[in-house]
Amino acid sequence: MEFFKQTKTINFMGKSKIAIAVSIVLVLISWGILAAKGLNYGIDFAGGTIVQVKYEGAAPIDTVRDTLATNPLYEGAQITEFGSPEEIIIRLKTSSKDVQSDMGDVTREALKGTGSFEVRRVDIVGPKVGGELREKGVMAMLLAILGILIYVAVRFEWRFAVASIAALIHDVSIALGAISLFAIDVNLDVLAALLTLLGYSLNDTIIVFDRIREGVTASKSIELADVINESVTKTLSRTTLTSLTTFFVVLTLFMFGGEIIHAFAFTLLVGIIVGTYSSIFVASPILMWFGFNVGNYRTKLAEAARRRAEKEKMRAMYEQGTV
C-alpha cells in the first residue's frame, strides 16, 4: 500500500548536519536528566510492596494518607489514584517478612474507617530479587544490541552495523531521558517496551539500508548522498504509513489502556517518534562519515557475483557433466 506517491527526490542529506546537531543536543540533554534525576525504579527492580485498593465511590485519598501516616509500617508510602477515581495504589519501599506474611489483612486493618473498600492486589518483591531482575534486564538489552551488531555486520557490512547501533543508542538514550524526566516507574513493562523499541527501530533502519544497498547497484549516481536521498525517498511512504498506524495504536493504549499499561505505552510513543527520525537522519549520515564508498562497494559486489558464477559453472561441470 502506498500512502502517497513521492516523485521528486527529497534532499534529506542536505539537512543531515542540522538533524545530527539536534540529535546530539537531545542525547546530551537526556544523559544530563539521567545523571541529575536518575531512574525511578519500580518494585520489579528496586523491591517493595504494592497494594491496590478499590473503594465504593471515589477513593478518599487525603483521608487514606492521613490514616496511614500514623502507622509506622507505612512510613514513606506513596498513595496515588490508579486508573479511576475509585481505585488507589499504595507503594511501599519495604518488603520485610512482617509485611510479606499478610499484607492484605494488615492493609484492611489499617484502612478501617476510611470507607467501604476491597483489597484487589498485593505485589511483593524482595530487594535481592529486584536487584537480580535489574541485572538481567540490563544484560538482556546488551545481548540484544550485540546480536543486532553481528546480524547487521554479516548481512550488510561493518559500517551499516555501526550506524545501526548508533541509531539504537540514540533512540534508547532519548527514551530513557523522557522516562526520567516524567518520573515513569521503570519496571518489567518499561524493559519490554525498550526491547520492543530496539526491534522497531532496527526494522525501520534495515528497510532504509536495504533500499540503500539496492540503490548502490541501481543508481546512476556514484555519490552516496544522492543514493541515500533516492533510497529514503522511496521508503518514505512505507515509513510514514507504518509509523503513523503504530503511533495511533500505541496512543490509544496510552489514553485508554489504563494505568497498568501506561508506562509501556509512554515508552513506545517516544520510541516510535525518535526511531522513525533516527533511521533517516541518524543512521544514514553516519554511513557517509565512515567513508562508505559506492564505487568500492559496487566492485565488491561484482567480485562476489563473479565468484558465485564460477562456483555455479564448476558445479555444472562436475555434477551435470557439462563443460
PDB file of C-alpha atoms in Angstrom:
ATOM      1  CA  MET A   1       0.000   0.000   0.000  1.00  0.00           C
ATOM      2  CA  GLU A   2       1.368   3.426  -0.978  1.00  0.00           C
ATOM      3  CA  PHE A   3       0.236   6.217   1.348  1.00  0.00           C
ATOM      4  CA  PHE A   4       1.352   8.922  -1.045  1.00  0.00           C
ATOM      5  CA  LYS A   5       3.426   8.973  -4.204  1.00  0.00           C
ATOM      6  CA  GLN A   6       6.641  10.975  -3.976  1.00  0.00           C
ATOM      7  CA  THR A   7       8.099  11.504  -7.445  1.00  0.00           C
ATOM      8  CA  LYS A   8      10.704  14.143  -6.590  1.00  0.00           C
ATOM      9  CA  THR A   9      13.789  13.071  -4.661  1.00  0.00           C
ATOM     10  CA  ILE A  10      13.991  14.871  -1.326  1.00  0.00           C
ATOM     11  CA  ASN A  11      17.389  16.162  -0.239  1.00  0.00           C
ATOM     12  CA  PHE A  12      17.450  14.555   3.238  1.00  0.00           C
ATOM     13  CA  MET A  13      21.240  14.546   3.439  1.00  0.00           C
ATOM     14  CA  GLY A  14      21.305  18.283   2.804  1.00  0.00           C
ATOM     15  CA  LYS A  15      19.673  18.685   6.230  1.00  0.00           C
ATOM     16  CA  SER A  16      21.758  15.985   7.906  1.00  0.00           C
ATOM     17  CA  LYS A  17      24.125  18.375   9.725  1.00  0.00           C
ATOM     18  CA  ILE A  18      21.223  20.226  11.324  1.00  0.00           C
ATOM     19  CA  ALA A  19      19.495  16.930  12.199  1.00  0.00           C
ATOM     20  CA  ILE A  20      22.654  15.455  13.726  1.00  0.00           C
ATOM     21  CA  ALA A  21      23.180  18.631  15.783  1.00  0.00           C
ATOM     22  CA  VAL A  22      19.598  18.353  17.084  1.00  0.00           C
ATOM     23  CA  SER A  23      20.155  14.671  17.899  1.00  0.00           C
ATOM     24  CA  ILE A  24      23.391  15.359  19.776  1.00  0.00           C
ATOM     25  CA  VAL A  25      21.681  18.081  21.819  1.00  0.00           C
ATOM     26  CA  LEU A  26      18.724  15.785  22.637  1.00  0.00           C
ATOM     27  CA  VAL A  27      21.002  12.900  23.638  1.00  0.00           C
ATOM     28  CA  LEU A  28      23.165  15.165  25.836  1.00  0.00           C
ATOM     29  CA  ILE A  29      20.051  16.619  27.484  1.00  0.00           C
ATOM     30  CA  SER A  30      18.761  13.070  28.067  1.00  0.00           C
ATOM     31  CA  TRP A  31      22.055  11.989  29.649  1.00  0.00           C
ATOM     32  CA  GLY A  32      22.015  15.150  31.784  1.00  0.00           C
ATOM     33  CA  ILE A  33      18.496  14.376  33.011  1.00  0.00           C
ATOM     34  CA  LEU A  34      19.516  10.778  33.766  1.00  0.00           C
ATOM     35  CA  ALA A  35      22.580  11.983  35.697  1.00  0.00           C
ATOM     36  CA  ALA A  36      20.578  14.542  37.650  1.00  0.00           C
ATOM     37  CA  LYS A  37      17.354  12.657  38.350  1.00  0.00           C
ATOM     38  CA  GLY A  38      18.257   9.018  37.720  1.00  0.00           C
ATOM     39  CA  LEU A  39      15.654   6.370  37.030  1.00  0.00           C
ATOM     40  CA  ASN A  40      12.668   5.821  39.265  1.00  0.00           C
ATOM     41  CA  TYR A  41      12.836   2.036  39.678  1.00  0.00           C
ATOM     42  CA  GLY A  42       9.526   0.320  40.370  1.00  0.00           C
ATOM     43  CA  ILE A  43       9.183  -2.568  42.761  1.00  0.00           C
ATOM     44  CA  ASP A  44      10.102  -5.007  39.972  1.00  0.00           C
ATOM     45  CA  PHE A  45      13.692  -3.742  40.121  1.00  0.00           C
ATOM     46  CA  ALA A  46      14.008  -1.969  43.479  1.00  0.00           C
ATOM     47  CA  GLY A  47      11.912  -4.316  45.612  1.00  0.00           C
ATOM     48  CA  GLY A  48       8.945  -3.295  47.722  1.00  0.00           C
ATOM     49  CA  THR A  49       5.206  -3.759  48.043  1.00  0.00           C
ATOM     50  CA  ILE A  50       2.221  -2.557  46.019  1.00  0.00           C
ATOM     51  CA  VAL A  51      -1.315  -2.751  47.389  1.00  0.00           C
ATOM     52  CA  GLN A  52      -4.220  -1.938  45.071  1.00  0.00           C
ATOM     53  CA  VAL A  53      -7.435  -0.899  46.817  1.00  0.00           C
ATOM     54  CA  LYS A  54     -10.859  -0.256  45.257  1.00  0.00           C
ATOM     55  CA  TYR A  55     -13.447   1.840  47.083  1.00  0.00           C
ATOM     56  CA  GLU A  56     -17.182   2.030  46.559  1.00  0.00           C
ATOM     57  CA  GLY A  57     -17.326   5.534  45.159  1.00  0.00           C
ATOM     58  CA  ALA A  58     -14.459   7.982  44.938  1.00  0.00           C
ATOM     59  CA  ALA A  59     -11.448   6.953  46.998  1.00  0.00           C
ATOM     60  CA  PRO A  60     -10.731   9.352  49.917  1.00  0.00           C
ATOM     61  CA  ILE A  61      -7.046   9.730  49.108  1.00  0.00           C
ATOM     62  CA  ASP A  62      -6.390  12.512  51.647  1.00  0.00           C
ATOM     63  CA  THR A  63      -8.065  10.501  54.411  1.00  0.00           C
ATOM     64  CA  VAL A  64      -6.083   7.409  53.454  1.00  0.00           C
ATOM     65  CA  ARG A  65      -2.835   9.381  53.552  1.00  0.00           C
ATOM     66  CA  ASP A  66      -3.638  10.853  56.951  1.00  0.00           C
ATOM     67  CA  THR A  67      -4.637   7.435  58.295  1.00  0.00           C
ATOM     68  CA  LEU A  68      -1.548   5.613  57.037  1.00  0.00           C
ATOM     69  CA  ALA A  69       0.774   8.438  58.133  1.00  0.00           C
ATOM     70  CA  THR A  70       0.125   7.426  61.742  1.00  0.00           C
ATOM     71  CA  ASN A  71       1.173   3.811  61.059  1.00  0.00           C
ATOM     72  CA  PRO A  72       4.991   3.228  61.191  1.00  0.00           C
ATOM     73  CA  LEU A  73       4.636   0.285  58.808  1.00  0.00           C
ATOM     74  CA  TYR A  74       3.549   2.675  56.029  1.00  0.00           C
ATOM     75  CA  GLU A  75       6.263   5.263  56.573  1.00  0.00           C
ATOM     76  CA  GLY A  76       7.220   6.846  53.236  1.00  0.00           C
ATOM     77  CA  ALA A  77       4.306   5.152  51.431  1.00  0.00           C
ATOM     78  CA  GLN A  78       3.075   6.715  48.182  1.00  0.00           C
ATOM     79  CA  ILE A  79      -0.702   6.759  47.720  1.00  0.00           C
ATOM     80  CA  THR A  80      -1.896   7.647  44.227  1.00  0.00           C
ATOM     81  CA  GLU A  81      -5.005   7.231  42.107  1.00  0.00           C
ATOM     82  CA  PHE A  82      -4.888   4.180  39.853  1.00  0.00           C
ATOM     83  CA  GLY A  83      -6.799   4.270  36.596  1.00  0.00           C
ATOM     84  CA  SER A  84     -10.083   5.580  38.042  1.00  0.00           C
ATOM     85  CA  PRO A  85     -11.160   7.772  40.996  1.00  0.00           C
ATOM     86  CA  GLU A  86     -12.373   4.645  42.847  1.00  0.00           C
ATOM     87  CA  GLU A  87      -9.004   2.851  42.910  1.00  0.00           C
ATOM     88  CA  ILE A  88      -5.747   3.741  44.610  1.00  0.00           C
ATOM     89  CA  ILE A  89      -2.259   2.265  44.737  1.00  0.00           C
ATOM     90  CA  ILE A  90      -0.224   2.163  47.939  1.00  0.00           C
ATOM     91  CA  ARG A  91       3.504   1.804  47.199  1.00  0.00           C
ATOM     92  CA  LEU A  92       5.889   0.765  49.960  1.00  0.00           C
ATOM     93  CA  LYS A  93       9.654   0.508  49.667  1.00  0.00           C
ATOM     94  CA  THR A  94       9.731  -2.265  52.222  1.00  0.00           C
ATOM     95  CA  SER A  95       9.109  -5.973  51.803  1.00  0.00           C
ATOM     96  CA  SER A  96      10.065  -7.247  55.222  1.00  0.00           C
ATOM     97  CA  LYS A  97       8.971 -10.643  56.463  1.00  0.00           C
ATOM     98  CA  ASP A  98       6.307  -8.998  58.594  1.00  0.00           C
ATOM     99  CA  VAL A  99       4.879  -7.325  55.522  1.00  0.00           C
ATOM    100  CA  GLN A 100       5.054 -10.441  53.365  1.00  0.00           C
ATOM    101  CA  SER A 101       3.005 -12.523  55.783  1.00  0.00           C
ATOM    102  CA  ASP A 102      -0.434 -10.991  55.307  1.00  0.00           C
ATOM    103  CA  MET A 103      -0.123  -7.530  53.807  1.00  0.00           C
ATOM    104  CA  GLY A 104      -3.697  -7.634  52.534  1.00  0.00           C
ATOM    105  CA  ASP A 105      -5.074  -8.185  56.034  1.00  0.00           C
ATOM    106  CA  VAL A 106      -2.704  -5.588  57.504  1.00  0.00           C
ATOM    107  CA  THR A 107      -3.888  -3.006  54.968  1.00  0.00           C
ATOM    108  CA  ARG A 108      -7.563  -3.796  55.609  1.00  0.00           C
ATOM    109  CA  GLU A 109      -6.970  -3.244  59.298  1.00  0.00           C
ATOM    110  CA  ALA A 110      -5.022  -0.028  58.705  1.00  0.00           C
ATOM    111  CA  LEU A 111      -7.691   1.447  56.407  1.00  0.00           C
ATOM    112  CA  LYS A 112     -10.637   0.730  58.693  1.00  0.00           C
ATOM    113  CA  GLY A 113     -12.880   3.762  58.943  1.00  0.00           C
ATOM    114  CA  THR A 114     -11.894   5.212  55.552  1.00  0.00           C
ATOM    115  CA  GLY A 115     -14.934   3.787  53.752  1.00  0.00           C
ATOM    116  CA  SER A 116     -16.123   0.613  52.076  1.00  0.00           C
ATOM    117  CA  PHE A 117     -13.317  -0.977  50.060  1.00  0.00           C
ATOM    118  CA  GLU A 118     -11.694  -4.187  48.924  1.00  0.00           C
ATOM    119  CA  VAL A 119      -8.010  -5.061  48.519  1.00  0.00           C
ATOM    120  CA  ARG A 120      -7.708  -6.219  44.924  1.00  0.00           C
ATOM    121  CA  ARG A 121      -3.987  -6.903  44.575  1.00  0.00           C
ATOM    122  CA  VAL A 122      -0.855  -7.253  46.682  1.00  0.00           C
ATOM    123  CA  ASP A 123       2.514  -7.487  44.884  1.00  0.00           C
ATOM    124  CA  ILE A 124       5.692  -8.042  46.895  1.00  0.00           C
ATOM    125  CA  VAL A 125       9.240  -8.196  45.505  1.00  0.00           C
ATOM    126  CA  GLY A 126      12.291  -8.575  47.748  1.00  0.00           C
ATOM    127  CA  PRO A 127      15.323  -6.280  47.267  1.00  0.00           C
ATOM    128  CA  LYS A 128      17.536  -9.203  46.235  1.00  0.00           C
ATOM    129  CA  VAL A 129      15.064 -10.409  43.617  1.00  0.00           C
ATOM    130  CA  GLY A 130      14.644  -6.831  42.368  1.00  0.00           C
ATOM    131  CA  GLY A 131      18.420  -6.452  42.015  1.00  0.00           C
ATOM    132  CA  GLU A 132      18.668  -9.713  40.080  1.00  0.00           C
ATOM    133  CA  LEU A 133      15.846  -8.643  37.755  1.00  0.00           C
ATOM    134  CA  ARG A 134      17.590  -5.309  37.142  1.00  0.00           C
ATOM    135  CA  GLU A 135      20.893  -7.024  36.284  1.00  0.00           C
ATOM    136  CA  LYS A 136      19.164  -9.492  33.968  1.00  0.00           C
ATOM    137  CA  GLY A 137      17.260  -6.668  32.308  1.00  0.00           C
ATOM    138  CA  VAL A 138      20.458  -4.753  31.539  1.00  0.00           C
ATOM    139  CA  MET A 139      22.065  -8.000  30.337  1.00  0.00           C
ATOM    140  CA  ALA A 140      19.090  -8.663  28.024  1.00  0.00           C
ATOM    141  CA  MET A 141      19.485  -5.234  26.416  1.00  0.00           C
ATOM    142  CA  LEU A 142      23.249  -5.628  25.963  1.00  0.00           C
ATOM    143  CA  LEU A 143      22.830  -9.096  24.417  1.00  0.00           C
ATOM    144  CA  ALA A 144      20.107  -7.762  22.103  1.00  0.00           C
ATOM    145  CA  ILE A 145      22.406  -4.949  20.926  1.00  0.00           C
ATOM    146  CA  LEU A 146      25.313  -7.403  20.445  1.00  0.00           C
ATOM    147  CA  GLY A 147      23.095  -9.740  18.416  1.00  0.00           C
ATOM    148  CA  ILE A 148      21.910  -6.832  16.276  1.00  0.00           C
ATOM    149  CA  LEU A 149      25.513  -5.714  15.722  1.00  0.00           C
ATOM    150  CA  ILE A 150      26.538  -9.186  14.479  1.00  0.00           C
ATOM    151  CA  TYR A 151      23.410  -9.623  12.320  1.00  0.00           C
ATOM    152  CA  VAL A 152      23.751  -6.278  10.530  1.00  0.00           C
ATOM    153  CA  ALA A 153      27.527  -6.687  10.077  1.00  0.00           C
ATOM    154  CA  VAL A 154      27.003 -10.094   8.410  1.00  0.00           C
ATOM    155  CA  ARG A 155      24.013  -9.018   6.311  1.00  0.00           C
ATOM    156  CA  PHE A 156      25.491  -5.711   5.113  1.00  0.00           C
ATOM    157  CA  GLU A 157      28.948  -4.623   6.298  1.00  0.00           C
ATOM    158  CA  TRP A 158      30.531  -3.182   9.424  1.00  0.00           C
ATOM    159  CA  ARG A 159      29.680   0.460   8.585  1.00  0.00           C
ATOM    160  CA  PHE A 160      25.984  -0.377   8.434  1.00  0.00           C
ATOM    161  CA  ALA A 161      26.274  -2.222  11.764  1.00  0.00           C
ATOM    162  CA  VAL A 162      27.935   0.737  13.492  1.00  0.00           C
ATOM    163  CA  ALA A 163      25.353   3.130  12.038  1.00  0.00           C
ATOM    164  CA  SER A 164      22.512   0.882  13.255  1.00  0.00           C
ATOM    165  CA  ILE A 165      23.929   0.663  16.782  1.00  0.00           C
ATOM    166  CA  ALA A 166      24.472   4.439  16.900  1.00  0.00           C
ATOM    167  CA  ALA A 167      20.820   4.930  15.944  1.00  0.00           C
ATOM    168  CA  LEU A 168      19.711   2.451  18.627  1.00  0.00           C
ATOM    169  CA  ILE A 169      21.816   4.176  21.309  1.00  0.00           C
ATOM    170  CA  HIS A 170      20.291   7.487  20.181  1.00  0.00           C
ATOM    171  CA  ASP A 171      16.742   6.110  20.491  1.00  0.00           C
ATOM    172  CA  VAL A 172      17.219   4.372  23.846  1.00  0.00           C
ATOM    173  CA  SER A 173      19.021   7.399  25.340  1.00  0.00           C
ATOM    174  CA  ILE A 174      16.198   9.791  24.451  1.00  0.00           C
ATOM    175  CA  ALA A 175      13.543   7.307  25.602  1.00  0.00           C
ATOM    176  CA  LEU A 176      15.321   6.848  28.964  1.00  0.00           C
ATOM    177  CA  GLY A 177      15.680  10.629  29.274  1.00  0.00           C
ATOM    178  CA  ALA A 178      11.927  11.055  28.784  1.00  0.00           C
ATOM    179  CA  ILE A 179      11.230   8.268  31.315  1.00  0.00           C
ATOM    180  CA  SER A 180      13.450  10.002  33.867  1.00  0.00           C
ATOM    181  CA  LEU A 181      12.024  13.467  33.113  1.00  0.00           C
ATOM    182  CA  PHE A 182       8.424  12.366  33.698  1.00  0.00           C
ATOM    183  CA  ALA A 183       9.357  10.080  36.640  1.00  0.00           C
ATOM    184  CA  ILE A 184       7.901   6.979  34.986  1.00  0.00           C
ATOM    185  CA  ASP A 185       8.370   3.860  37.118  1.00  0.00           C
ATOM    186  CA  VAL A 186      10.967   1.598  35.483  1.00  0.00           C
ATOM    187  CA  ASN A 187       9.629  -1.927  35.751  1.00  0.00           C
ATOM    188  CA  LEU A 188       9.409  -5.033  33.574  1.00  0.00           C
ATOM    189  CA  ASP A 189       6.839  -3.326  31.324  1.00  0.00           C
ATOM    190  CA  VAL A 190       9.265  -0.499  30.553  1.00  0.00           C
ATOM    191  CA  LEU A 191      12.051  -3.015  29.904  1.00  0.00           C
ATOM    192  CA  ALA A 192       9.751  -4.850  27.470  1.00  0.00           C
ATOM    193  CA  ALA A 193       8.967  -1.526  25.771  1.00  0.00           C
ATOM    194  CA  LEU A 194      12.678  -0.707  25.415  1.00  0.00           C
ATOM    195  CA  LEU A 195      13.394  -4.126  23.877  1.00  0.00           C
ATOM    196  CA  THR A 196      10.411  -3.619  21.548  1.00  0.00           C
ATOM    197  CA  LEU A 197      11.835  -0.212  20.677  1.00  0.00           C
ATOM    198  CA  LEU A 198      15.151  -1.851  19.714  1.00  0.00           C
ATOM    199  CA  GLY A 199      13.328  -4.174  17.326  1.00  0.00           C
ATOM    200  CA  TYR A 200      11.110  -1.419  15.887  1.00  0.00           C
ATOM    201  CA  SER A 201      13.970   0.997  15.319  1.00  0.00           C
ATOM    202  CA  LEU A 202      16.192  -1.696  13.804  1.00  0.00           C
ATOM    203  CA  ASN A 203      13.411  -2.845  11.460  1.00  0.00           C
ATOM    204  CA  ASP A 204      12.944   0.711  10.202  1.00  0.00           C
ATOM    205  CA  THR A 205      16.698   1.144   9.750  1.00  0.00           C
ATOM    206  CA  ILE A 206      17.047  -2.192   7.935  1.00  0.00           C
ATOM    207  CA  ILE A 207      14.320  -1.171   5.448  1.00  0.00           C
ATOM    208  CA  VAL A 208      16.224   2.032   4.664  1.00  0.00           C
ATOM    209  CA  PHE A 209      19.563   0.176   4.451  1.00  0.00           C
ATOM    210  CA  ASP A 210      18.064  -2.416   2.091  1.00  0.00           C
ATOM    211  CA  ARG A 211      16.968   0.357  -0.234  1.00  0.00           C
ATOM    212  CA  ILE A 212      20.395   1.996   0.023  1.00  0.00           C
ATOM    213  CA  ARG A 213      22.073  -1.301  -0.881  1.00  0.00           C
ATOM    214  CA  GLU A 214      19.751  -1.682  -3.865  1.00  0.00           C
ATOM    215  CA  GLY A 215      20.365   1.951  -4.792  1.00  0.00           C
ATOM    216  CA  VAL A 216      24.138   1.425  -4.749  1.00  0.00           C
ATOM    217  CA  THR A 217      23.813  -1.075  -7.612  1.00  0.00           C
ATOM    218  CA  ALA A 218      20.892   0.532  -9.446  1.00  0.00           C
ATOM    219  CA  SER A 219      21.501   4.276  -9.114  1.00  0.00           C
ATOM    220  CA  LYS A 220      23.187   6.211 -11.905  1.00  0.00           C
ATOM    221  CA  SER A 221      24.979   8.388  -9.360  1.00  0.00           C
ATOM    222  CA  ILE A 222      28.197   7.395  -7.645  1.00  0.00           C
ATOM    223  CA  GLU A 223      27.681   9.905  -4.807  1.00  0.00           C
ATOM    224  CA  LEU A 224      26.479   8.240  -1.602  1.00  0.00           C
ATOM    225  CA  ALA A 225      24.395  11.277  -0.589  1.00  0.00           C
ATOM    226  CA  ASP A 226      22.400  11.030  -3.836  1.00  0.00           C
ATOM    227  CA  VAL A 227      21.888   7.278  -3.346  1.00  0.00           C
ATOM    228  CA  ILE A 228      20.670   7.804   0.241  1.00  0.00           C
ATOM    229  CA  ASN A 229      18.299  10.590  -0.826  1.00  0.00           C
ATOM    230  CA  GLU A 230      16.793   8.389  -3.547  1.00  0.00           C
ATOM    231  CA  SER A 231      16.531   5.384  -1.217  1.00  0.00           C
ATOM    232  CA  VAL A 232      14.968   7.256   1.706  1.00  0.00           C
ATOM    233  CA  THR A 233      12.510   8.975  -0.635  1.00  0.00           C
ATOM    234  CA  LYS A 234      11.413   5.575  -1.991  1.00  0.00           C
ATOM    235  CA  THR A 235      10.768   4.255   1.533  1.00  0.00           C
ATOM    236  CA  LEU A 236       9.126   7.462   2.779  1.00  0.00           C
ATOM    237  CA  SER A 237       5.574   6.312   2.048  1.00  0.00           C
ATOM    238  CA  ARG A 238       6.097   2.960   3.774  1.00  0.00           C
ATOM    239  CA  THR A 239       7.880   4.548   6.739  1.00  0.00           C
ATOM    240  CA  THR A 240       5.174   7.189   7.184  1.00  0.00           C
ATOM    241  CA  LEU A 241       2.332   4.672   6.951  1.00  0.00           C
ATOM    242  CA  THR A 242       3.946   2.196   9.368  1.00  0.00           C
ATOM    243  CA  SER A 243       4.926   4.853  11.889  1.00  0.00           C
ATOM    244  CA  LEU A 244       1.554   6.629  11.887  1.00  0.00           C
ATOM    245  CA  THR A 245      -0.514   3.455  12.241  1.00  0.00           C
ATOM    246  CA  THR A 246       1.728   2.171  15.033  1.00  0.00           C
ATOM    247  CA  PHE A 247       1.739   5.562  16.716  1.00  0.00           C
ATOM    248  CA  PHE A 248      -2.060   5.849  16.774  1.00  0.00           C
ATOM    249  CA  VAL A 249      -2.454   2.294  18.119  1.00  0.00           C
ATOM    250  CA  VAL A 250       0.006   2.970  20.956  1.00  0.00           C
ATOM    251  CA  LEU A 251      -1.560   6.397  21.576  1.00  0.00           C
ATOM    252  CA  THR A 252      -4.927   4.687  22.028  1.00  0.00           C
ATOM    253  CA  LEU A 253      -3.364   2.302  24.542  1.00  0.00           C
ATOM    254  CA  PHE A 254      -1.751   5.251  26.327  1.00  0.00           C
ATOM    255  CA  MET A 255      -5.030   7.174  26.603  1.00  0.00           C
ATOM    256  CA  PHE A 256      -7.499   4.359  27.255  1.00  0.00           C
ATOM    257  CA  GLY A 257      -5.414   1.305  28.212  1.00  0.00           C
ATOM    258  CA  GLY A 258      -5.394   2.040  31.928  1.00  0.00           C
ATOM    259  CA  GLU A 259      -2.670   2.641  34.462  1.00  0.00           C
ATOM    260  CA  ILE A 260      -1.133  -0.829  34.127  1.00  0.00           C
ATOM    261  CA  ILE A 261      -0.038  -0.268  30.532  1.00  0.00           C
ATOM    262  CA  HIS A 262       0.674   3.460  30.880  1.00  0.00           C
ATOM    263  CA  ALA A 263       4.482   3.180  31.287  1.00  0.00           C
ATOM    264  CA  PHE A 264       4.755   0.654  28.428  1.00  0.00           C
ATOM    265  CA  ALA A 265       2.721   2.837  26.052  1.00  0.00           C
ATOM    266  CA  PHE A 266       4.565   6.043  27.031  1.00  0.00           C
ATOM    267  CA  THR A 267       7.982   4.466  26.310  1.00  0.00           C
ATOM    268  CA  LEU A 268       6.804   3.165  22.949  1.00  0.00           C
ATOM    269  CA  LEU A 269       5.279   6.522  21.968  1.00  0.00           C
ATOM    270  CA  VAL A 270       8.623   8.244  22.497  1.00  0.00           C
ATOM    271  CA  GLY A 271      10.422   5.332  20.814  1.00  0.00           C
ATOM    272  CA  ILE A 272       8.283   5.394  17.661  1.00  0.00           C
ATOM    273  CA  ILE A 273       8.935   9.110  17.127  1.00  0.00           C
ATOM    274  CA  VAL A 274      12.704   9.006  17.698  1.00  0.00           C
ATOM    275  CA  GLY A 275      13.065   5.604  15.970  1.00  0.00           C
ATOM    276  CA  THR A 276      11.489   6.865  12.745  1.00  0.00           C
ATOM    277  CA  TYR A 277      13.548  10.042  12.893  1.00  0.00           C
ATOM    278  CA  SER A 278      16.841   8.242  13.588  1.00  0.00           C
ATOM    279  CA  SER A 279      16.533   5.752  10.725  1.00  0.00           C
ATOM    280  CA  ILE A 280      16.515   8.703   8.294  1.00  0.00           C
ATOM    281  CA  PHE A 281      18.597  11.411   9.944  1.00  0.00           C
ATOM    282  CA  VAL A 282      20.997   9.473  12.216  1.00  0.00           C
ATOM    283  CA  ALA A 283      21.814   6.072  10.707  1.00  0.00           C
ATOM    284  CA  SER A 284      22.145   7.180   7.073  1.00  0.00           C
ATOM    285  CA  PRO A 285      24.508  10.181   7.576  1.00  0.00           C
ATOM    286  CA  ILE A 286      26.831   8.008   9.686  1.00  0.00           C
ATOM    287  CA  LEU A 287      27.465   5.865   6.589  1.00  0.00           C
ATOM    288  CA  MET A 288      28.937   8.949   4.916  1.00  0.00           C
ATOM    289  CA  TRP A 289      31.016   9.834   7.965  1.00  0.00           C
ATOM    290  CA  PHE A 290      32.595   6.386   7.980  1.00  0.00           C
ATOM    291  CA  GLY A 291      33.645   6.803   4.379  1.00  0.00           C
ATOM    292  CA  PHE A 292      31.312   4.287   2.720  1.00  0.00           C
ATOM    293  CA  ASN A 293      32.349   4.335  -0.947  1.00  0.00           C
ATOM    294  CA  VAL A 294      29.760   3.484  -3.614  1.00  0.00           C
ATOM    295  CA  GLY A 295      32.407   2.610  -6.242  1.00  0.00           C
ATOM    296  CA  ASN A 296      34.284   0.241  -3.926  1.00  0.00           C
ATOM    297  CA  TYR A 297      31.038  -1.417  -2.827  1.00  0.00           C
ATOM    298  CA  ARG A 298      29.986  -1.976  -6.448  1.00  0.00           C
ATOM    299  CA  THR A 299      33.408  -3.534  -7.168  1.00  0.00           C
ATOM    300  CA  LYS A 300      32.996  -5.758  -4.088  1.00  0.00           C
ATOM    301  CA  LEU A 301      29.526  -6.878  -5.212  1.00  0.00           C
ATOM    302  CA  ALA A 302      30.755  -7.529  -8.755  1.00  0.00           C
ATOM    303  CA  GLU A 303      33.622  -9.657  -7.427  1.00  0.00           C
ATOM    304  CA  ALA A 304      31.195 -11.637  -5.244  1.00  0.00           C
ATOM    305  CA  ALA A 305      28.891 -12.173  -8.246  1.00  0.00           C
ATOM    306  CA  ARG A 306      31.867 -13.359 -10.348  1.00  0.00           C
ATOM    307  CA  ARG A 307      32.865 -15.884  -7.672  1.00  0.00           C
ATOM    308  CA  ARG A 308      29.285 -17.196  -7.445  1.00  0.00           C
ATOM    309  CA  ALA A 309      29.146 -17.599 -11.236  1.00  0.00           C
ATOM    310  CA  GLU A 310      32.427 -19.524 -11.209  1.00  0.00           C
ATOM    311  CA  LYS A 311      31.141 -21.836  -8.483  1.00  0.00           C
ATOM    312  CA  GLU A 312      27.931 -22.487 -10.431  1.00  0.00           C
ATOM    313  CA  LYS A 313      29.961 -23.242 -13.535  1.00  0.00           C
ATOM    314  CA  MET A 314      32.234 -25.654 -11.653  1.00  0.00           C
ATOM    315  CA  ARG A 315      29.216 -27.363 -10.093  1.00  0.00           C
ATOM    316  CA  ALA A 316      27.637 -27.811 -13.517  1.00  0.00           C
ATOM    317  CA  MET A 317      30.845 -29.288 -14.862  1.00  0.00           C
ATOM    318  CA  TYR A 318      31.236 -31.920 -12.126  1.00  0.00           C
ATOM    319  CA  GLU A 319      27.605 -32.723 -11.281  1.00  0.00           C
ATOM    320  CA  GLN A 320      25.847 -32.451 -14.640  1.00  0.00           C
ATOM    321  CA  GLY A 321      28.728 -33.380 -16.886  1.00  0.00           C
ATOM    322  CA  THR A 322      28.599 -30.132 -18.895  1.00  0.00           C
ATOM    323  CA  VAL A 323      31.579 -28.038 -19.959  1.00  0.00           C
TER     324      VAL A 323
END
